[in-house]
Amino acid sequence: MQKVHAAITAVGGYVPEYRLTNAELETMMDTTDEWIQTRTGIKERRILKGEGKGASDIAVEAVKVLLDKRGIDPTEIEMVICATTTPDMQFPATANVICDKVGMTKAWGYDLNAACSGFIFALTVGAQFIETGRHKKVIVVGVDKMSSIMNYEDRTTSIIFGDGGGAVLLEPDTEGYGIIDSILRTDGSGRVFLHQKAGGSVKPATVETVMNKEHYVYQEGQAVFKFAVKNMADVAAEIMERNGLTAENVAWLVPHQANKRIINATAERMQLPADKVMINIERYGNTTNGTLPLCLWEWESRLRKGDNIVLAAFGGGFTWGSTYIRWAYDGA
Ligand code: UT7
């Protein structure tokens, strides 16, 4: 009998309407459109506006798109894994909130936090439940409302991040399509370079932590950049080698959208031409867990059954990894 793979059978995505442009950032801090574009490739990012709105509100829209496309009822979904670094609340899990808002009343699920690598980590976890035969329909969400942890007085981080997210449906496939391989890594010693100082159990929120602006993303950009360039490229090269993939037979690289220079370095290492690399960082910035599913959503119509697709990510933790997918359907 053919091995069961977890195939992506539908993709949904959503970005909020509000566009925070480089021109607007110029009015908020000491920066320029030229600096941001040259150093990161970003022109604008989306921001979720509105009182009481969180990551789940973005995810809900993405999941609805996906269910609609696949023509299935929310009650058919058995499991939801939500990769996020900006959950609606500390608890309960945002996955629960999404299930409730969409009416996925038969599903169980939970959140997974691996910063910018969260989506590929969650994809690997979700795939296990399909491969073992435990479930037939699993949704994996990657979503973040990064604006909720941005200090818009810090020009070194706030220019990079944006809000958005996407979701994929996993179903069993016995014809050799789906998620074929993954390499996932963590190195906790990297946490010093990229983290949120307060709000966790080590340093719960106090008036002081708020006054000291410790509930925002703290990043030492240059250090993170160096690790990201090396590790994302290494892991993408490793997954190609062990699966007999070449620049010719890879159809697409789906890279985490943190910085266009990191994306270019990864593509170069894989010897891939620019037209095989999904890039939308100029319009959305870095949506953390949202970047990879947002790319798949935007490129879905161009994907063909049998396409070899390599996903690669690097993020806080440090976490990083790469996933090889043999695409299961022709995009409409
Ligand atoms: O997704 C999670 C993983 N995160 C990443 O992968 C991010 C990795 N890091 C990066 O993408 C880059 O390090 C940044 C985009 C964050 C920063 O770019 P950089 O080329 O590493 O700049 P830098 O930090 O070395 O700063 C160079 C100069 C500094 O000025 P001096 O000291 O040379 O006078 C900064 O103060 O640029 C200055 N600078 C800015 N200038 C204008 C920093 N931010 C800005 C800004 N506008 N927004």
Short mmCIF file of C-alpha atoms and ligand atoms in Angstrom, two decimals:
data_model
loop_
_atom_site.label_atom_id
_atom_site.label_comp_id
_atom_site.label_asym_id
_atom_site.label_seq_id
_atom_site.Cartn_x
_atom_site.Cartn_y
_atom_site.Cartn_z
CA MET A 1 0.00 0.00 0.00
CA GLN A 2 1.22 3.53 -0.85
CA LYS A 3 2.32 5.63 2.12
CA VAL A 4 -0.23 8.19 3.29
CA HIS A 5 0.99 11.76 2.91
CA ALA A 6 -0.70 14.90 4.20
CA ALA A 7 -1.62 16.95 1.14
CA ILE A 8 -2.59 20.60 1.15
CA THR A 9 -5.97 20.63 -0.61
CA ALA A 10 -7.02 24.28 -0.14
CA VAL A 11 -5.47 27.59 0.93
CA GLY A 12 -7.01 30.75 2.38
CA GLY A 13 -5.48 34.07 3.33
CA TYR A 14 -6.42 37.46 4.70
CA VAL A 15 -4.74 40.82 5.21
CA PRO A 16 -6.42 43.79 6.94
CA GLU A 17 -7.40 46.75 4.78
CA TYR A 18 -5.29 49.48 6.40
CA ARG A 19 -1.98 50.12 4.61
CA LEU A 20 0.81 51.54 6.75
CA THR A 21 3.14 52.96 4.10
CA ASN A 22 6.78 53.97 4.42
CA ALA A 23 5.62 57.55 3.82
CA GLU A 24 3.41 57.37 6.92
CA LEU A 25 6.26 55.86 8.96
CA GLU A 26 8.40 58.84 7.89
CA THR A 27 5.92 61.07 9.75
CA MET A 28 6.10 58.89 12.88
CA MET A 29 9.86 58.36 13.33
CA ASP A 30 13.30 59.24 12.01
CA THR A 31 13.36 57.05 8.91
CA THR A 32 13.07 57.24 5.13
CA ASP A 33 11.31 55.27 2.42
CA GLU A 34 14.71 54.88 0.74
CA TRP A 35 16.34 53.33 3.84
CA ILE A 36 13.48 50.90 4.43
CA GLN A 37 13.29 49.76 0.82
CA THR A 38 17.04 49.36 0.42
CA ARG A 39 17.58 47.48 3.70
CA THR A 40 14.41 45.36 3.75
CA GLY A 41 12.50 45.52 0.44
CA ILE A 42 9.32 46.66 2.25
CA LYS A 43 7.03 49.41 0.86
CA GLU A 44 3.97 48.96 3.08
CA ARG A 45 2.43 46.62 5.63
CA ARG A 46 -1.16 45.97 6.70
CA ILE A 47 -2.49 46.89 10.14
CA LEU A 48 -5.59 45.48 11.84
CA LYS A 49 -7.53 48.45 13.18
CA GLY A 50 -10.50 48.35 15.52
CA GLU A 51 -11.12 47.94 19.21
CA GLY A 52 -11.27 44.36 20.44
CA LYS A 53 -9.82 42.78 17.29
CA GLY A 54 -7.08 40.19 17.51
CA ALA A 55 -5.20 37.53 15.57
CA SER A 56 -8.28 35.28 15.54
CA ASP A 57 -10.19 37.87 13.48
CA ILE A 58 -7.58 37.61 10.73
CA ALA A 59 -7.49 33.81 10.96
CA VAL A 60 -11.28 33.50 10.78
CA GLU A 61 -11.36 35.28 7.41
CA ALA A 62 -8.59 33.04 6.05
CA VAL A 63 -10.30 29.85 7.26
CA LYS A 64 -13.63 30.93 5.74
CA VAL A 65 -11.94 31.45 2.36
CA LEU A 66 -10.42 27.99 2.59
CA LEU A 67 -13.67 26.22 3.56
CA ASP A 68 -15.52 28.03 0.81
CA LYS A 69 -12.95 27.01 -1.82
CA ARG A 70 -13.01 23.38 -0.76
CA GLY A 71 -16.81 23.47 -0.46
CA ILE A 72 -16.94 21.86 2.96
CA ASP A 73 -18.84 22.53 6.15
CA PRO A 74 -16.97 23.81 9.25
CA THR A 75 -18.22 20.79 11.21
CA GLU A 76 -16.15 18.47 8.97
CA ILE A 77 -12.90 19.85 10.41
CA GLU A 78 -11.40 17.57 13.06
CA MET A 79 -8.40 19.58 14.22
CA VAL A 80 -7.04 23.14 14.09
CA ILE A 81 -3.45 24.07 14.90
CA CYS A 82 -2.83 27.81 15.13
CA ALA A 83 0.76 29.00 14.81
CA THR A 84 0.95 32.46 16.35
CA THR A 85 3.18 34.68 18.44
CA THR A 86 0.41 37.19 19.12
CA PRO A 87 -2.45 35.07 20.48
CA ASP A 88 -5.74 36.82 21.27
CA MET A 89 -5.00 36.18 24.94
CA GLN A 90 -2.45 34.36 27.07
CA PHE A 91 -5.14 31.69 27.35
CA PRO A 92 -7.31 30.10 26.07
CA ALA A 93 -5.64 29.16 22.81
CA THR A 94 -6.48 31.24 19.74
CA ALA A 95 -7.27 27.95 17.96
CA ASN A 96 -10.25 27.55 20.30
CA VAL A 97 -11.46 31.07 19.52
CA ILE A 98 -11.16 30.45 15.77
CA CYS A 99 -13.12 27.18 16.06
CA ASP A 100 -15.86 28.96 17.97
CA LYS A 101 -16.09 31.93 15.59
CA VAL A 102 -16.14 29.74 12.44
CA GLY A 103 -18.42 27.04 13.87
CA MET A 104 -15.89 24.21 13.74
CA THR A 105 -17.74 22.57 16.60
CA LYS A 106 -16.33 19.06 16.11
CA ALA A 107 -12.67 20.14 16.07
CA TRP A 108 -10.05 20.13 18.79
CA GLY A 109 -6.83 22.08 18.58
CA TYR A 110 -4.22 24.25 20.17
CA ASP A 111 -1.68 27.01 19.53
CA LEU A 112 1.95 26.50 18.61
CA ASN A 113 4.59 29.15 19.18
CA ALA A 114 7.82 28.92 17.23
CA ALA A 115 7.92 32.61 16.22
CA CYS A 116 8.50 33.06 12.47
CA SER A 117 9.02 29.31 11.92
CA GLY A 118 5.67 28.50 13.54
CA PHE A 119 3.83 27.72 10.33
CA ILE A 120 6.24 25.04 9.12
CA PHE A 121 6.47 23.57 12.62
CA ALA A 122 2.65 23.41 12.77
CA LEU A 123 2.45 22.00 9.25
CA THR A 124 4.72 19.13 10.30
CA VAL A 125 2.66 18.47 13.44
CA GLY A 126 -0.63 18.56 11.52
CA ALA A 127 0.76 16.22 8.89
CA GLN A 128 1.45 13.58 11.55
CA PHE A 129 -2.25 13.37 12.45
CA ILE A 130 -3.08 12.75 8.77
CA GLU A 131 -0.22 10.28 8.14
CA THR A 132 -1.16 8.14 11.14
CA GLY A 133 -4.78 7.97 9.98
CA ARG A 134 -6.02 9.66 13.13
CA HIS A 135 -7.67 12.53 11.23
CA LYS A 136 -8.86 13.21 7.67
CA LYS A 137 -9.24 17.00 7.81
CA VAL A 138 -6.79 19.21 9.70
CA ILE A 139 -6.48 22.99 9.35
CA VAL A 140 -3.12 24.65 9.98
CA VAL A 141 -3.24 28.42 10.53
CA GLY A 142 -0.32 30.88 10.54
CA VAL A 143 -1.37 34.29 11.81
CA ASP A 144 -0.09 37.35 13.64
CA LYS A 145 -1.22 40.78 14.65
CA MET A 146 2.35 42.05 15.02
CA SER A 147 1.15 45.64 15.42
CA SER A 148 -0.03 44.62 18.92
CA ILE A 149 3.60 44.13 20.06
CA MET A 150 5.27 46.92 18.05
CA ASN A 151 6.85 49.97 19.58
CA TYR A 152 6.30 52.61 16.91
CA GLU A 153 9.03 54.70 18.52
CA ASP A 154 11.59 52.00 17.68
CA ARG A 155 12.60 52.50 14.07
CA THR A 156 14.77 49.37 14.01
CA THR A 157 11.86 46.92 14.44
CA SER A 158 8.55 48.63 13.76
CA ILE A 159 9.31 49.25 10.08
CA ILE A 160 9.55 45.51 9.41
CA PHE A 161 6.40 43.94 10.81
CA GLY A 162 2.78 43.81 9.69
CA ASP A 163 -0.50 41.96 10.35
CA GLY A 164 -1.90 39.08 8.32
CA GLY A 165 -2.36 35.36 8.11
CA GLY A 166 -3.34 32.32 6.14
CA ALA A 167 -4.56 28.77 6.53
CA VAL A 168 -4.22 25.45 4.73
CA LEU A 169 -6.35 22.32 4.78
CA LEU A 170 -4.54 18.98 5.11
CA GLU A 171 -6.13 15.77 3.80
CA PRO A 172 -4.74 12.26 3.16
CA ASP A 173 -3.18 11.43 -0.21
CA THR A 174 -1.96 7.99 -1.34
CA GLU A 175 -0.59 8.99 -4.76
CA GLY A 176 2.68 10.50 -3.58
CA TYR A 177 1.55 14.12 -3.28
CA GLY A 178 1.70 16.25 -0.15
CA ILE A 179 4.23 17.00 2.55
CA ILE A 180 7.21 14.78 1.79
CA ASP A 181 9.93 15.91 4.18
CA SER A 182 10.80 18.47 6.86
CA ILE A 183 13.93 19.56 8.66
CA LEU A 184 13.20 21.56 11.81
CA ARG A 185 15.66 23.07 14.25
CA THR A 186 15.77 25.16 17.42
CA ASP A 187 18.61 26.84 19.32
CA GLY A 188 17.35 28.43 22.52
CA SER A 189 20.60 30.30 23.09
CA GLY A 190 19.45 32.65 20.31
CA ARG A 191 16.59 33.95 22.46
CA VAL A 192 18.71 36.85 23.71
CA PHE A 193 18.68 38.46 20.26
CA LEU A 194 14.94 38.40 19.62
CA HIS A 195 12.23 38.27 22.27
CA GLN A 196 9.59 40.12 24.25
CA LYS A 197 11.00 41.07 27.63
CA ALA A 198 7.87 41.13 29.79
CA GLY A 199 4.41 39.62 29.95
CA GLY A 200 5.47 36.01 30.46
CA SER A 201 5.89 34.07 33.71
CA VAL A 202 9.48 35.27 34.19
CA LYS A 203 8.44 38.92 34.19
CA PRO A 204 4.70 39.39 34.51
CA ALA A 205 3.18 42.74 33.54
CA THR A 206 3.58 45.56 36.04
CA VAL A 207 3.23 49.32 35.77
CA GLU A 208 7.01 49.40 35.52
CA THR A 209 7.24 46.92 32.62
CA VAL A 210 4.67 48.97 30.75
CA MET A 211 6.48 52.24 31.44
CA ASN A 212 9.75 50.65 30.31
CA LYS A 213 8.10 49.50 27.05
CA GLU A 214 8.96 45.86 27.69
CA HIS A 215 5.86 44.42 26.05
CA TYR A 216 7.17 44.99 22.56
CA VAL A 217 9.43 43.03 20.20
CA TYR A 218 13.08 43.42 21.16
CA GLN A 219 15.46 42.59 18.30
CA GLU A 220 19.19 42.90 17.71
CA GLY A 221 18.76 43.11 13.98
CA GLN A 222 22.29 42.53 12.76
CA ALA A 223 22.85 39.41 14.89
CA VAL A 224 19.51 37.94 13.83
CA PHE A 225 20.28 38.79 10.21
CA LYS A 226 23.56 36.84 10.27
CA PHE A 227 21.97 33.71 11.78
CA ALA A 228 18.97 33.97 9.46
CA VAL A 229 21.01 34.22 6.26
CA LYS A 230 23.16 31.22 7.14
CA ASN A 231 20.59 28.91 8.69
CA MET A 232 17.72 29.47 6.27
CA ALA A 233 20.00 28.88 3.29
CA ASP A 234 21.70 25.84 4.92
CA VAL A 235 18.46 24.09 5.75
CA ALA A 236 16.94 24.75 2.31
CA ALA A 237 20.07 23.34 0.67
CA GLU A 238 19.98 20.31 2.99
CA ILE A 239 16.37 19.43 2.18
CA MET A 240 17.10 19.73 -1.55
CA GLU A 241 20.09 17.44 -1.31
CA ARG A 242 18.44 14.68 0.67
CA ASN A 243 15.40 14.64 -1.64
CA GLY A 244 17.29 14.79 -4.93
CA LEU A 245 15.96 18.27 -5.70
CA THR A 246 17.78 20.61 -8.07
CA ALA A 247 17.34 24.19 -9.27
CA GLU A 248 15.72 22.70 -12.38
CA ASN A 249 13.13 20.44 -10.73
CA VAL A 250 12.14 22.83 -7.91
CA ALA A 251 9.14 24.87 -9.10
CA TRP A 252 8.95 27.32 -6.19
CA LEU A 253 10.79 28.54 -3.12
CA VAL A 254 8.39 29.86 -0.47
CA PRO A 255 10.64 31.81 1.90
CA HIS A 256 9.77 33.51 5.17
CA GLN A 257 9.41 37.21 4.37
CA ALA A 258 11.67 38.89 6.96
CA ASN A 259 14.04 40.80 4.72
CA LYS A 260 14.45 40.70 0.95
CA ARG A 261 18.21 40.34 1.37
CA ILE A 262 17.75 37.13 3.40
CA ILE A 263 15.35 35.79 0.75
CA ASN A 264 17.82 36.56 -2.04
CA ALA A 265 20.66 34.84 -0.16
CA THR A 266 18.56 31.67 0.26
CA ALA A 267 17.49 31.65 -3.40
CA GLU A 268 21.10 32.18 -4.47
CA ARG A 269 22.29 29.24 -2.36
CA MET A 270 19.60 27.07 -4.02
CA GLN A 271 20.68 28.52 -7.40
CA LEU A 272 17.06 29.41 -8.12
CA PRO A 273 16.17 32.19 -10.57
CA ALA A 274 14.08 35.07 -9.20
CA ASP A 275 10.95 33.94 -11.08
CA LYS A 276 10.78 30.78 -8.93
CA VAL A 277 10.77 32.69 -5.64
CA MET A 278 7.56 33.88 -3.99
CA ILE A 279 8.06 37.42 -2.68
CA ASN A 280 5.34 39.71 -1.34
CA ILE A 281 7.33 41.39 1.45
CA GLU A 282 7.06 44.75 -0.35
CA ARG A 283 3.27 44.76 0.29
CA TYR A 284 2.91 43.00 3.66
CA GLY A 285 6.25 43.25 5.47
CA ASN A 286 7.00 40.49 7.95
CA THR A 287 3.74 38.97 9.22
CA THR A 288 5.71 36.39 11.28
CA ASN A 289 3.57 33.20 11.24
CA GLY A 290 1.53 34.59 8.38
CA THR A 291 4.20 34.93 5.70
CA LEU A 292 4.29 31.39 4.27
CA PRO A 293 0.53 30.71 4.04
CA LEU A 294 0.02 34.22 2.63
CA CYS A 295 2.48 33.40 -0.16
CA LEU A 296 0.75 30.07 -0.90
CA TRP A 297 -2.60 31.87 -0.96
CA GLU A 298 -1.41 34.55 -3.38
CA TRP A 299 0.37 32.10 -5.69
CA GLU A 300 -2.21 29.28 -5.45
CA SER A 301 -3.68 29.86 -8.93
CA ARG A 302 -0.21 29.39 -10.49
CA LEU A 303 0.59 26.14 -8.68
CA ARG A 304 0.33 22.86 -10.62
CA LYS A 305 -0.14 19.28 -9.48
CA GLY A 306 3.30 17.73 -9.05
CA ASP A 307 5.15 21.02 -8.49
CA ASN A 308 8.10 20.59 -6.13
CA ILE A 309 7.84 23.35 -3.54
CA VAL A 310 10.37 24.18 -0.83
CA LEU A 311 9.30 26.22 2.20
CA ALA A 312 11.99 27.81 4.38
CA ALA A 313 11.79 29.92 7.53
CA PHE A 314 13.88 31.44 10.30
CA GLY A 315 12.71 33.15 13.46
CA GLY A 316 12.98 34.05 17.10
CA GLY A 317 14.09 31.35 19.46
CA PHE A 318 16.06 30.74 17.35
CA THR A 319 13.87 28.44 15.28
CA TRP A 320 14.32 27.50 11.65
CA GLY A 321 13.47 24.84 9.14
CA SER A 322 12.50 23.76 5.68
CA THR A 323 9.65 21.65 4.27
CA TYR A 324 9.39 19.90 0.92
CA ILE A 325 5.91 19.61 -0.60
CA ARG A 326 4.87 17.86 -3.82
CA TRP A 327 1.84 20.01 -4.67
CA ALA A 328 -1.42 18.02 -4.92
CA TYR A 329 -3.71 20.01 -7.23
CA ASP A 330 -3.91 22.47 -10.11
CA GLY A 331 -4.69 25.97 -8.88
CA ALA A 332 -7.87 27.44 -10.33
O1 UT7 B 1 11.54 37.35 11.10
C1 UT7 B 1 12.26 37.13 12.27
C2 UT7 B 1 13.69 37.23 12.05
N1 UT7 B 1 14.09 38.61 11.86
C3 UT7 B 1 14.91 38.90 10.86
O2 UT7 B 1 15.27 38.06 10.07
C4 UT7 B 1 15.42 40.32 10.78
C5 UT7 B 1 16.90 40.32 10.52
N2 UT7 B 1 17.49 41.65 10.54
C6 UT7 B 1 17.27 42.56 9.57
O3 UT7 B 1 16.48 42.34 8.68
C7 UT7 B 1 18.10 43.83 9.59
O4 UT7 B 1 19.12 43.69 10.55
C8 UT7 B 1 17.28 45.11 9.87
C9 UT7 B 1 16.36 45.43 8.71
C10 UT7 B 1 16.48 44.96 11.15
C11 UT7 B 1 18.23 46.29 10.06
O5 UT7 B 1 19.03 46.45 8.90
P1 UT7 B 1 20.63 46.56 9.01
O6 UT7 B 1 21.11 46.70 7.65
O7 UT7 B 1 21.11 45.37 9.81
O8 UT7 B 1 20.82 47.89 9.78
P2 UT7 B 1 21.61 48.16 11.15
O9 UT7 B 1 20.82 47.67 12.30
O10 UT7 B 1 23.01 47.67 10.99
O11 UT7 B 1 21.61 49.72 11.19
C12 UT7 B 1 22.41 50.50 10.28
C13 UT7 B 1 22.15 51.98 10.53
C14 UT7 B 1 22.30 52.39 11.98
O12 UT7 B 1 22.82 53.68 12.03
P3 UT7 B 1 24.36 53.93 12.35
O13 UT7 B 1 24.61 53.32 13.69
O14 UT7 B 1 25.11 53.25 11.24
O15 UT7 B 1 24.49 55.42 12.33
C15 UT7 B 1 20.87 52.42 12.47
O16 UT7 B 1 20.69 53.28 13.56
O17 UT7 B 1 20.80 52.30 10.16
C16 UT7 B 1 20.15 52.91 11.26
N3 UT7 B 1 18.73 52.55 11.22
C17 UT7 B 1 17.81 53.23 10.51
N4 UT7 B 1 17.91 54.32 9.75
C18 UT7 B 1 16.78 54.76 9.16
C19 UT7 B 1 18.13 51.48 11.82
N5 UT7 B 1 16.83 51.47 11.51
C20 UT7 B 1 16.60 52.54 10.71
C21 UT7 B 1 15.47 53.06 10.07
N6 UT7 B 1 15.59 54.17 9.30
N7 UT7 B 1 14.24 52.47 10.18
#
